[in-house]
Amino acid sequence: MEHDLSPAILAELRRPRPYPAVSVLTPTHRREPDNAQDSVRLRNVVAEAKKQLEDDPAVTRERRVEVSRELDRALAEVDLTHAEDGLALFAAPGEHQVWTLARSVPERVVLSDTFLTRNLVAAQAAERPFWVLSVATDRVALWNGGAGRVVEDRTGGFPLDRPPENFDPERQERIGDSPSTFRDEGTRRFLREADAAMGGVLRAHPRPLYVTGPQAALALLEEAGSAVRDAVLVPHGGLAHGTAEAVWQAVRPALDDEARGSVEAVARELEAARGRKDFAAGVDELWESARTGRVRLLAVEENFRVTVRDDGEHLIPADGDDLDAREDVVDEIVEQCLETGADVRFVPDGALGEADGIAGVLRY
């Protein structure tokens, strides 16, 4: 199952395909007893997708059989023991994909000439993914972080392991518990190579970077590196050979500090926008502003969801069983704002006060 949505992967998902490109979305659960229903619910929504293929006069029998086969292959790849909060299955002639999302999605089936990506985009933004680079003299490891955990990542050739060398023992002075091998030119070269490799990862998958390592290594990277100059440095050795849990515990305080600072900065920007009268709130107002590219900063409470329908002039509250109901309008707004270059921030529930779950700063 896929999880990491890079700009290149998103562009590929949005590529037009021969009709029908089928998108199947369903909420899932991480823990018992809620996850007991997931398997049945998933089979039922896939059966609904096949029924829509059967009932669609624009789909030939040959095409229906082909896409149904891809749906079955996607279903066979689902591992609900590693489920998060949502699941997306994509199937089209000759291809299928399975995506797990750290954000709940409405149950739905969509037949189109592209896959439905807005829920993936919103989930990625809400998860606030980040990289952790753990540095030692003999190894540099990369960790993919988000949604309360990190996992080791092999993107960009990581981990990098340095061949053993015979150091001059007289030069291996100790400062605390950190050998002075960071003064060695071979070590400097090794760390510069790691910095260059990290630069390639950041170009392909831009996101915040945290770097762990002994203080001597961090100082050397600040001096000689370029990709890590904007990183948050976490002085903590031993993690290049450590466990994912150890890395997570080491960076968690820095992540918490960054999150608090981000929420406070958003609150200040929204308050200033009220005074300038370029403040907007509510799904109706922000939906229109997002479509016209007017939103500069969008703030969304983490669990804010609302079902609406379009009456031709405004979005108004609706029940989920209304035929024209839009259950994921918040995700639509998030995706549209990201498409037009807005800064999208997810904040704790209740942080926006009277703004009712969603607010923004307008460009004009």
GROMACS .gro file of C-alpha atoms in nm:
model
  364
    1MET     CA    1   0.000   0.000   0.000
    2GLU     CA    2   0.125   0.349  -0.090
    3HIS     CA    3   0.152   0.632   0.161
    4ASP     CA    4   0.401   0.900   0.050
    5LEU     CA    5   0.252   1.144  -0.202
    6SER     CA    6   0.528   1.334  -0.384
    7PRO     CA    7   0.461   1.607  -0.643
    8ALA     CA    8   0.570   1.369  -0.921
    9ILE     CA    9   0.337   1.093  -0.800
   10LEU     CA   10   0.049   1.339  -0.768
   11ALA     CA   11   0.104   1.459  -1.124
   12GLU     CA   12   0.099   1.098  -1.244
   13LEU     CA   13  -0.224   1.025  -1.056
   14ARG     CA   14  -0.388   1.328  -1.217
   15ARG     CA   15  -0.288   1.222  -1.567
   16PRO     CA   16  -0.594   1.162  -1.792
   17ARG     CA   17  -0.674   0.796  -1.846
   18PRO     CA   18  -0.903   0.598  -2.073
   19TYR     CA   19  -1.253   0.598  -1.927
   20PRO     CA   20  -1.331   0.464  -1.673
   21ALA     CA   21  -1.068   0.550  -1.412
   22VAL     CA   22  -1.230   0.421  -1.093
   23SER     CA   23  -1.164   0.573  -0.750
   24VAL     CA   24  -1.292   0.381  -0.446
   25LEU     CA   25  -1.267   0.550  -0.106
   26THR     CA   26  -1.362   0.413   0.233
   27PRO     CA   27  -1.288   0.506   0.595
   28THR     CA   28  -1.082   0.255   0.796
   29HIS     CA   29  -0.981   0.222   1.159
   30ARG     CA   30  -0.649   0.164   1.333
   31ARG     CA   31  -0.774  -0.025   1.639
   32GLU     CA   32  -1.025  -0.275   1.769
   33PRO     CA   33  -1.319  -0.296   1.790
   34ASP     CA   34  -1.384  -0.034   1.521
   35ASN     CA   35  -1.167  -0.211   1.263
   36ALA     CA   36  -1.383  -0.525   1.275
   37GLN     CA   37  -1.616  -0.369   1.017
   38ASP     CA   38  -1.345  -0.258   0.774
   39SER     CA   39  -1.309  -0.578   0.573
   40VAL     CA   40  -1.682  -0.613   0.503
   41ARG     CA   41  -1.720  -0.243   0.429
   42LEU     CA   42  -1.430  -0.253   0.183
   43ARG     CA   43  -1.569  -0.553  -0.005
   44ASN     CA   44  -1.910  -0.386  -0.024
   45VAL     CA   45  -1.776  -0.061  -0.169
   46VAL     CA   46  -1.570  -0.253  -0.428
   47ALA     CA   47  -1.886  -0.446  -0.520
   48GLU     CA   48  -2.062  -0.111  -0.562
   49ALA     CA   49  -1.787   0.004  -0.796
   50LYS     CA   50  -1.832  -0.308  -1.009
   51LYS     CA   51  -2.207  -0.249  -1.016
   52GLN     CA   52  -2.155   0.107  -1.141
   53LEU     CA   53  -1.926  -0.031  -1.413
   54GLU     CA   54  -2.198  -0.280  -1.506
   55ASP     CA   55  -2.468  -0.012  -1.520
   56ASP     CA   56  -2.266   0.246  -1.714
   57PRO     CA   57  -2.360   0.228  -2.086
   58ALA     CA   58  -2.036   0.409  -2.177
   59VAL     CA   59  -1.828   0.114  -2.053
   60THR     CA   60  -1.785  -0.174  -2.296
   61ARG     CA   61  -1.794  -0.533  -2.173
   62GLU     CA   62  -1.424  -0.578  -2.246
   63ARG     CA   63  -1.331  -0.263  -2.058
   64ARG     CA   64  -1.559  -0.355  -1.766
   65VAL     CA   65  -1.394  -0.694  -1.727
   66GLU     CA   66  -1.047  -0.540  -1.743
   67VAL     CA   67  -1.113  -0.271  -1.484
   68SER     CA   68  -1.298  -0.515  -1.256
   69ARG     CA   69  -0.992  -0.738  -1.267
   70GLU     CA   70  -0.773  -0.445  -1.163
   71LEU     CA   71  -1.011  -0.371  -0.875
   72ASP     CA   72  -0.974  -0.731  -0.757
   73ARG     CA   73  -0.596  -0.701  -0.773
   74ALA     CA   74  -0.608  -0.380  -0.571
   75LEU     CA   75  -0.836  -0.542  -0.315
   76ALA     CA   76  -0.594  -0.835  -0.281
   77GLU     CA   77  -0.311  -0.593  -0.195
   78VAL     CA   78  -0.496  -0.429   0.095
   79ASP     CA   79  -0.347  -0.515   0.435
   80LEU     CA   80  -0.593  -0.392   0.694
   81THR     CA   81  -0.355  -0.482   0.978
   82HIS     CA   82  -0.164  -0.169   0.876
   83ALA     CA   83  -0.473   0.045   0.812
   84GLU     CA   84  -0.478   0.410   0.908
   85ASP     CA   85  -0.789   0.633   0.888
   86GLY     CA   86  -0.879   0.599   0.522
   87LEU     CA   87  -0.818   0.391   0.212
   88ALA     CA   88  -0.821   0.474  -0.158
   89LEU     CA   89  -0.822   0.216  -0.436
   90PHE     CA   90  -0.757   0.334  -0.791
   91ALA     CA   91  -0.819   0.115  -1.096
   92ALA     CA   92  -0.806   0.184  -1.468
   93PRO     CA   93  -0.731  -0.024  -1.778
   94GLY     CA   94  -0.396  -0.192  -1.718
   95GLU     CA   95  -0.323  -0.046  -1.372
   96HIS     CA   96  -0.426  -0.024  -1.009
   97GLN     CA   97  -0.299   0.140  -0.690
   98VAL     CA   98  -0.380   0.121  -0.318
   99TRP     CA   99  -0.327   0.421  -0.089
  100THR     CA  100  -0.357   0.437   0.288
  101LEU     CA  101  -0.442   0.776   0.439
  102ALA     CA  102  -0.387   0.921   0.786
  103ARG     CA  103  -0.715   1.115   0.757
  104SER     CA  104  -1.070   0.983   0.734
  105VAL     CA  105  -1.246   0.993   0.397
  106PRO     CA  106  -1.613   0.961   0.297
  107GLU     CA  107  -1.719   0.632   0.142
  108ARG     CA  108  -1.763   0.687  -0.230
  109VAL     CA  109  -1.712   0.550  -0.580
  110VAL     CA  110  -1.620   0.782  -0.867
  111LEU     CA  111  -1.592   0.690  -1.237
  112SER     CA  112  -1.406   0.951  -1.439
  113ASP     CA  113  -1.111   0.998  -1.674
  114THR     CA  114  -0.875   1.081  -1.383
  115PHE     CA  115  -0.833   0.947  -1.032
  116LEU     CA  116  -0.981   1.139  -0.737
  117THR     CA  117  -0.684   1.294  -0.556
  118ARG     CA  118  -0.822   1.562  -0.326
  119ASN     CA  119  -0.851   1.332  -0.025
  120LEU     CA  120  -0.489   1.218  -0.068
  121VAL     CA  121  -0.371   1.576  -0.094
  122ALA     CA  122  -0.562   1.685   0.217
  123ALA     CA  123  -0.442   1.381   0.414
  124GLN     CA  124  -0.081   1.455   0.320
  125ALA     CA  125  -0.116   1.818   0.427
  126ALA     CA  126  -0.283   1.725   0.756
  127GLU     CA  127  -0.018   1.468   0.836
  128ARG     CA  128   0.260   1.730   0.817
  129PRO     CA  129   0.524   1.484   0.687
  130PHE     CA  130   0.888   1.548   0.766
  131TRP     CA  131   1.233   1.394   0.719
  132VAL     CA  132   1.484   1.300   0.987
  133LEU     CA  133   1.850   1.257   0.894
  134SER     CA  134   2.054   1.072   1.158
  135VAL     CA  135   2.426   1.127   1.129
  136ALA     CA  136   2.728   0.934   1.256
  137THR     CA  137   3.089   0.905   1.138
  138ASP     CA  138   3.022   0.569   0.970
  139ARG     CA  139   2.654   0.582   0.878
  140VAL     CA  140   2.381   0.828   0.780
  141ALA     CA  141   2.021   0.705   0.798
  142LEU     CA  142   1.704   0.867   0.665
  143TRP     CA  143   1.367   0.846   0.839
  144ASN     CA  144   1.025   0.925   0.698
  145GLY     CA  145   0.809   1.092   0.963
  146GLY     CA  146   0.447   1.186   1.012
  147ALA     CA  147   0.130   1.103   1.207
  148GLY     CA  148   0.311   1.022   1.530
  149ARG     CA  149   0.582   0.791   1.402
  150VAL     CA  150   0.895   0.756   1.190
  151VAL     CA  151   1.005   0.468   0.967
  152GLU     CA  152   1.341   0.417   0.802
  153ASP     CA  153   1.340   0.525   0.438
  154ARG     CA  154   1.567   0.409   0.155
  155THR     CA  155   1.493   0.700  -0.076
  156GLY     CA  156   1.796   0.859  -0.244
  157GLY     CA  157   2.035   0.575  -0.170
  158PHE     CA  158   2.001   0.595   0.209
  159PRO     CA  159   2.126   0.461   0.442
  160LEU     CA  160   2.480   0.560   0.352
  161ASP     CA  161   2.749   0.340   0.507
  162ARG     CA  162   3.112   0.444   0.513
  163PRO     CA  163   3.376   0.177   0.456
  164PRO     CA  164   3.588   0.122   0.770
  165GLU     CA  165   3.919   0.306   0.784
  166ASN     CA  166   4.221   0.279   1.011
  167PHE     CA  167   4.228   0.611   1.192
  168ASP     CA  168   4.543   0.740   1.356
  169PRO     CA  169   4.482   0.660   1.723
  170GLU     CA  170   4.669   0.972   1.831
  171ARG     CA  171   4.405   1.182   1.651
  172GLN     CA  172   4.114   1.003   1.813
  173GLU     CA  173   4.095   1.236   2.108
  174ARG     CA  174   3.768   1.232   2.296
  175ILE     CA  175   3.548   1.524   2.389
  176GLY     CA  176   3.284   1.378   2.619
  177ASP     CA  177   3.174   1.065   2.436
  178SER     CA  178   3.224   1.199   2.081
  179PRO     CA  179   3.545   1.099   1.900
  180SER     CA  180   3.729   1.377   1.717
  181THR     CA  181   3.705   1.180   1.393
  182PHE     CA  182   3.477   1.461   1.271
  183ARG     CA  183   3.801   1.652   1.212
  184ASP     CA  184   3.915   1.381   0.969
  185GLU     CA  185   3.892   1.477   0.601
  186GLY     CA  186   3.739   1.140   0.514
  187THR     CA  187   3.458   1.204   0.759
  188ARG     CA  188   3.403   1.552   0.618
  189ARG     CA  189   3.384   1.411   0.266
  190PHE     CA  190   3.140   1.141   0.379
  191LEU     CA  191   2.909   1.399   0.540
  192ARG     CA  192   2.926   1.624   0.233
  193GLU     CA  193   2.815   1.325   0.024
  194ALA     CA  194   2.527   1.267   0.265
  195ASP     CA  195   2.431   1.635   0.241
  196ALA     CA  196   2.428   1.614  -0.139
  197ALA     CA  197   2.212   1.300  -0.130
  198MET     CA  198   1.971   1.471   0.110
  199GLY     CA  199   1.949   1.764  -0.129
  200GLY     CA  200   1.825   1.529  -0.400
  201VAL     CA  201   1.562   1.386  -0.167
  202LEU     CA  202   1.439   1.734  -0.072
  203ARG     CA  203   1.410   1.839  -0.435
  204ALA     CA  204   1.194   1.537  -0.513
  205HIS     CA  205   1.004   1.533  -0.182
  206PRO     CA  206   1.014   1.879  -0.021
  207ARG     CA  207   0.926   1.880   0.348
  208PRO     CA  208   1.072   1.999   0.682
  209LEU     CA  209   1.401   1.834   0.781
  210TYR     CA  210   1.533   1.745   1.127
  211VAL     CA  211   1.895   1.633   1.169
  212THR     CA  212   2.017   1.429   1.466
  213GLY     CA  213   2.376   1.354   1.558
  214PRO     CA  214   2.662   1.443   1.792
  215GLN     CA  215   2.721   1.815   1.829
  216ALA     CA  216   3.047   1.788   1.633
  217ALA     CA  217   2.866   1.635   1.334
  218LEU     CA  218   2.593   1.900   1.340
  219ALA     CA  219   2.851   2.176   1.351
  220LEU     CA  220   3.034   2.026   1.054
  221LEU     CA  221   2.712   1.998   0.852
  222GLU     CA  222   2.627   2.361   0.927
  223GLU     CA  223   2.972   2.459   0.803
  224ALA     CA  224   3.005   2.238   0.495
  225GLY     CA  225   2.651   2.141   0.402
  226SER     CA  226   2.391   2.320   0.194
  227ALA     CA  227   2.080   2.101   0.193
  228VAL     CA  228   2.064   2.089   0.572
  229ARG     CA  229   2.123   2.459   0.642
  230ASP     CA  230   1.752   2.522   0.698
  231ALA     CA  231   1.705   2.205   0.904
  232VAL     CA  232   1.616   2.185   1.271
  233LEU     CA  233   1.922   2.042   1.450
  234VAL     CA  234   1.865   1.790   1.730
  235PRO     CA  235   2.186   1.713   1.922
  236HIS     CA  236   2.150   1.341   1.992
  237GLY     CA  237   2.405   1.081   1.891
  238GLY     CA  238   2.361   0.710   1.826
  239LEU     CA  239   2.046   0.730   1.615
  240ALA     CA  240   2.206   0.643   1.280
  241HIS     CA  241   2.219   0.288   1.421
  242GLY     CA  242   1.910   0.333   1.637
  243THR     CA  243   1.548   0.221   1.627
  244ALA     CA  244   1.252   0.408   1.485
  245GLU     CA  245   1.112   0.454   1.835
  246ALA     CA  246   1.439   0.604   1.960
  247VAL     CA  247   1.445   0.848   1.669
  248TRP     CA  248   1.081   0.945   1.726
  249GLN     CA  249   1.140   1.013   2.097
  250ALA     CA  250   1.447   1.223   2.016
  251VAL     CA  251   1.274   1.451   1.765
  252ARG     CA  252   0.933   1.466   1.932
  253PRO     CA  253   1.013   1.764   2.160
  254ALA     CA  254   1.135   1.964   1.860
  255LEU     CA  255   0.823   1.870   1.664
  256ASP     CA  256   0.600   1.975   1.954
  257ASP     CA  257   0.779   2.309   1.979
  258GLU     CA  258   0.742   2.366   1.606
  259ALA     CA  259   0.371   2.276   1.618
  260ARG     CA  260   0.303   2.516   1.906
  261GLY     CA  261   0.490   2.793   1.730
  262SER     CA  262   0.299   2.728   1.409
  263VAL     CA  263  -0.042   2.746   1.582
  264GLU     CA  264   0.053   3.071   1.755
  265ALA     CA  265   0.178   3.220   1.427
  266VAL     CA  266  -0.145   3.123   1.251
  267ALA     CA  267  -0.352   3.285   1.527
  268ARG     CA  268  -0.153   3.608   1.493
  269GLU     CA  269  -0.194   3.613   1.114
  270LEU     CA  270  -0.568   3.555   1.136
  271GLU     CA  271  -0.609   3.828   1.396
  272ALA     CA  272  -0.410   4.073   1.184
  273ALA     CA  273  -0.621   3.979   0.880
  274ARG     CA  274  -0.939   4.068   1.070
  275GLY     CA  275  -0.802   4.417   1.122
  276ARG     CA  276  -0.710   4.453   0.753
  277LYS     CA  277  -1.045   4.306   0.647
  278ASP     CA  278  -0.880   4.032   0.439
  279PHE     CA  279  -1.009   3.757   0.670
  280ALA     CA  280  -1.249   3.482   0.557
  281ALA     CA  281  -1.421   3.200   0.747
  282GLY     CA  282  -1.667   2.919   0.679
  283VAL     CA  283  -1.677   2.670   0.394
  284ASP     CA  284  -1.904   2.880   0.171
  285GLU     CA  285  -1.685   3.190   0.175
  286LEU     CA  286  -1.359   2.996   0.156
  287TRP     CA  287  -1.481   2.766  -0.122
  288GLU     CA  288  -1.540   3.065  -0.348
  289SER     CA  289  -1.212   3.231  -0.247
  290ALA     CA  290  -1.019   2.906  -0.302
  291ARG     CA  291  -1.161   2.862  -0.652
  292THR     CA  292  -1.051   3.212  -0.749
  293GLY     CA  293  -0.703   3.172  -0.597
  294ARG     CA  294  -0.754   3.445  -0.339
  295VAL     CA  295  -0.648   3.245  -0.031
  296ARG     CA  296  -0.294   3.310   0.094
  297LEU     CA  297  -0.319   3.119   0.424
  298LEU     CA  298  -0.575   2.850   0.506
  299ALA     CA  299  -0.621   2.722   0.863
  300VAL     CA  300  -0.827   2.407   0.922
  301GLU     CA  301  -0.905   2.236   1.250
  302GLU     CA  302  -0.773   1.880   1.237
  303ASN     CA  303  -1.105   1.694   1.261
  304PHE     CA  304  -1.329   1.951   1.095
  305ARG     CA  305  -1.574   1.790   0.853
  306VAL     CA  306  -1.897   1.922   0.708
  307THR     CA  307  -2.143   1.794   0.448
  308VAL     CA  308  -2.290   2.052   0.211
  309ARG     CA  309  -2.466   2.087  -0.119
  310ASP     CA  310  -2.441   2.358  -0.383
  311ASP     CA  311  -2.767   2.545  -0.443
  312GLY     CA  312  -2.618   2.731  -0.737
  313GLU     CA  313  -2.509   3.034  -0.539
  314HIS     CA  314  -2.386   2.904  -0.204
  315LEU     CA  315  -2.281   2.591  -0.020
  316ILE     CA  316  -2.547   2.508   0.238
  317PRO     CA  317  -2.557   2.236   0.507
  318ALA     CA  318  -2.687   1.900   0.385
  319ASP     CA  319  -2.745   1.543   0.502
  320GLY     CA  320  -2.505   1.273   0.391
  321ASP     CA  321  -2.779   1.085   0.207
  322ASP     CA  322  -2.867   1.383  -0.016
  323LEU     CA  323  -2.797   1.287  -0.377
  324ASP     CA  324  -2.588   1.596  -0.444
  325ALA     CA  325  -2.420   1.608  -0.102
  326ARG     CA  326  -2.048   1.688  -0.088
  327GLU     CA  327  -1.901   1.513   0.214
  328ASP     CA  328  -1.539   1.608   0.149
  329VAL     CA  329  -1.575   1.976   0.065
  330VAL     CA  330  -1.306   2.059   0.325
  331ASP     CA  331  -1.061   1.837   0.138
  332GLU     CA  332  -1.164   2.008  -0.187
  333ILE     CA  333  -1.086   2.348  -0.038
  334VAL     CA  334  -0.751   2.226   0.095
  335GLU     CA  335  -0.648   2.084  -0.241
  336GLN     CA  336  -0.758   2.394  -0.431
  337CYS     CA  337  -0.568   2.622  -0.194
  338LEU     CA  338  -0.251   2.414  -0.230
  339GLU     CA  339  -0.291   2.422  -0.608
  340THR     CA  340  -0.290   2.802  -0.603
  341GLY     CA  341   0.013   2.828  -0.374
  342ALA     CA  342  -0.157   2.893  -0.042
  343ASP     CA  343   0.002   2.800   0.289
  344VAL     CA  344  -0.225   2.535   0.446
  345ARG     CA  345  -0.203   2.472   0.821
  346PHE     CA  346  -0.395   2.217   1.027
  347VAL     CA  347  -0.450   2.325   1.388
  348PRO     CA  348  -0.598   2.153   1.695
  349ASP     CA  349  -0.974   2.132   1.724
  350GLY     CA  350  -1.118   2.445   1.880
  351ALA     CA  351  -0.814   2.659   1.797
  352LEU     CA  352  -1.011   2.874   1.552
  353GLY     CA  353  -1.282   2.969   1.799
  354GLU     CA  354  -1.580   3.135   1.632
  355ALA     CA  355  -1.442   3.070   1.283
  356ASP     CA  356  -1.628   2.737   1.288
  357GLY     CA  357  -1.347   2.502   1.191
  358ILE     CA  358  -1.195   2.677   0.892
  359ALA     CA  359  -1.054   3.027   0.830
  360GLY     CA  360  -0.820   3.203   0.593
  361VAL     CA  361  -0.619   3.510   0.506
  362LEU     CA  362  -0.696   3.646   0.160
  363ARG     CA  363  -0.449   3.784  -0.092
  364TYR     CA  364  -0.685   4.063  -0.194
   0.00000   0.00000   0.00000
